[in-house]
Short mmCIF file of C-alpha atoms in Angstrom, two decimals:
data_model
loop_
_atom_site.label_atom_id
_atom_site.label_comp_id
_atom_site.label_asym_id
_atom_site.label_seq_id
_atom_site.Cartn_x
_atom_site.Cartn_y
_atom_site.Cartn_z
CA PHE A 1 0.00 0.00 0.00
CA ARG A 2 2.91 2.36 0.69
CA SER A 3 4.07 2.06 -2.92
CA LEU A 4 0.61 3.18 -4.05
CA ARG A 5 0.49 6.09 -1.60
CA GLU A 6 3.98 7.29 -2.54
CA PRO A 7 4.43 5.97 -6.09
CA GLU A 8 7.73 6.04 -7.92
CA LEU A 9 6.29 5.76 -11.40
CA GLN A 10 8.44 4.49 -14.25
CA GLY A 11 8.31 4.73 -18.01
CA LYS A 12 5.99 7.24 -19.62
CA CYS A 13 3.99 7.68 -16.39
CA GLY A 14 7.16 8.64 -14.51
CA GLU A 15 7.91 11.41 -17.03
CA CYS A 16 4.34 12.73 -17.17
CA ASP A 17 3.38 16.27 -16.15
CA TYR A 18 0.16 14.89 -14.66
CA ASP A 19 1.72 12.10 -12.57
CA THR A 20 0.32 13.50 -9.33
CA LEU A 21 -3.12 14.24 -10.70
CA CYS A 22 -3.56 11.07 -12.76
CA GLY A 23 -0.85 8.51 -12.14
CA GLY A 24 -2.27 6.14 -14.73
CA CYS A 25 -4.01 2.88 -13.97
CA ARG A 26 -1.75 0.70 -11.87
CA ALA A 27 -3.87 -2.41 -12.57
CA ARG A 28 -3.49 -2.06 -16.36
CA ALA A 29 0.24 -1.43 -15.99
CA LEU A 30 0.63 -4.56 -13.89
CA ALA A 31 -1.56 -6.69 -16.18
CA SER A 32 0.37 -5.57 -19.28
CA GLY A 33 3.64 -6.83 -17.82
CA GLU A 34 5.07 -3.34 -17.20
CA GLY A 35 5.00 -3.88 -13.45
CA LEU A 36 2.93 -2.08 -10.83
CA MET A 37 4.70 1.26 -11.37
CA GLY A 38 5.08 0.93 -15.15
CA THR A 39 3.37 2.75 -18.01
CA ASP A 40 -0.42 2.58 -18.31
CA PRO A 41 -0.82 1.03 -21.79
CA TRP A 42 -4.16 2.78 -22.43
CA CYS A 43 -2.80 6.29 -21.86
CA GLU A 44 -2.65 8.32 -25.06
CA TYR A 45 -0.79 11.33 -23.62
CA ASP A 46 2.81 11.64 -24.77
CA PRO A 47 4.75 13.79 -22.27
CA PRO A 48 7.61 15.94 -23.59
CA LYS A 49 10.95 14.21 -22.96
CA GLY A 50 12.77 15.63 -19.94
CA ALA A 51 10.26 18.43 -19.27
CA LYS A 52 9.44 17.23 -15.75
CA LYS A 53 13.09 16.77 -14.77
CA SER A 54 14.10 20.19 -16.12
CA ARG A 55 11.30 21.89 -14.10
CA GLU A 56 12.35 20.03 -10.95
CA ALA A 57 16.02 20.91 -11.50
CA LYS A 58 15.19 24.58 -12.08
CA ALA A 59 13.12 24.71 -8.87
CA ALA A 60 15.96 23.10 -6.89
CA LYS A 61 18.52 25.47 -8.44
CA ASP A 62 16.44 28.54 -7.63
CA GLY A 63 16.24 27.39 -4.03
CA LYS A 64 12.88 29.05 -3.70
CA ARG A 65 9.93 27.40 -2.09
CA TRP A 66 6.89 27.99 -4.24
CA ILE A 67 3.85 28.77 -2.12
CA PRO A 68 0.58 29.29 -3.97
CA VAL A 69 -2.13 31.73 -3.01
CA TRP A 70 -5.65 30.33 -3.38
CA SER A 71 -8.37 32.84 -4.21
CA LEU A 72 -11.54 32.64 -2.10
CA GLU A 73 -13.51 31.44 -5.15
CA ALA A 74 -10.96 28.68 -5.82
CA VAL A 75 -11.15 27.53 -2.19
CA ARG A 76 -14.94 27.40 -2.48
CA ARG A 77 -14.64 25.33 -5.63
CA LEU A 78 -12.13 22.99 -3.96
CA ASN A 79 -14.52 22.58 -1.03
CA ARG A 80 -17.11 21.10 -3.40
CA VAL A 81 -14.74 18.20 -4.11
CA PRO A 82 -15.38 15.06 -2.00
CA ASP A 83 -13.14 14.99 1.08
CA PHE A 84 -11.28 11.85 0.06
CA LEU A 85 -10.24 13.50 -3.24
CA LYS A 86 -9.35 16.98 -1.96
CA PRO A 87 -5.64 16.31 -1.24
CA MET A 88 -5.11 14.82 -4.70
CA VAL A 89 -6.99 17.64 -6.44
CA ARG A 90 -5.18 20.32 -4.42
CA GLU A 91 -1.77 18.82 -5.20
CA GLY A 92 -2.63 18.42 -8.88
CA VAL A 93 -3.82 22.01 -9.24
CA GLU A 94 -0.78 23.33 -7.38
CA GLN A 95 1.56 21.26 -9.54
CA PHE A 96 -0.16 22.58 -12.68
CA ALA A 97 0.12 26.19 -11.45
CA ARG A 98 3.75 25.72 -10.36
CA SER A 99 4.73 24.33 -13.76
CA ARG A 100 3.40 27.52 -15.36
CA ASN A 101 4.80 29.94 -12.74
CA ILE A 102 1.29 30.94 -11.66
CA THR A 103 1.25 32.27 -8.11
CA GLU A 104 -2.50 32.69 -7.56
CA ILE A 105 -4.85 29.77 -8.04
CA THR A 106 -8.22 30.87 -9.35
CA PRO A 107 -11.30 28.99 -10.59
CA GLU A 108 -10.10 29.75 -14.13
CA ILE A 109 -6.83 27.90 -13.49
CA MET A 110 -8.78 24.96 -12.06
CA LYS A 111 -11.10 24.94 -15.09
CA GLU A 112 -8.16 25.06 -17.50
CA LEU A 113 -6.61 22.02 -15.83
CA LYS A 114 -9.94 20.18 -15.81
CA ASP A 115 -10.44 20.95 -19.51
CA ARG A 116 -6.93 19.71 -20.34
CA THR A 117 -7.31 16.45 -18.44
CA GLY A 118 -10.98 15.83 -19.24
CA ARG A 119 -11.74 15.12 -15.57
CA GLY A 120 -15.00 15.85 -13.79
CA ASP A 121 -18.35 16.93 -15.08
CA SER A 122 -19.08 20.01 -17.15
CA LYS A 123 -21.13 21.78 -14.45
CA SER A 124 -18.43 22.61 -11.89
#
């Protein structure tokens, strides 16, 4: 269970910009022979090579801790998410904002991420 809570994804999933938000299907990866932390064979997203590592290296080099500011409207929107999903959604939105050097998280940022990933319904 610890490996699922703190995954060290490999292959395409390990390079993906959305690894925290999505993570791929671990069951399909295992069933395909890739191993539990391998690539989800049904995923059609092709992450840019080295993009994730270069962002992480730049953040480490800068030595700055990125701390987002959540607008009141964004907090209200996050509060509509079921409690068991809130930490994953919060981390995914913050990762998305961090990768684009966005310091204030707004409902528009959350909607942009939702539209890009195709997650959730069209009403929220």
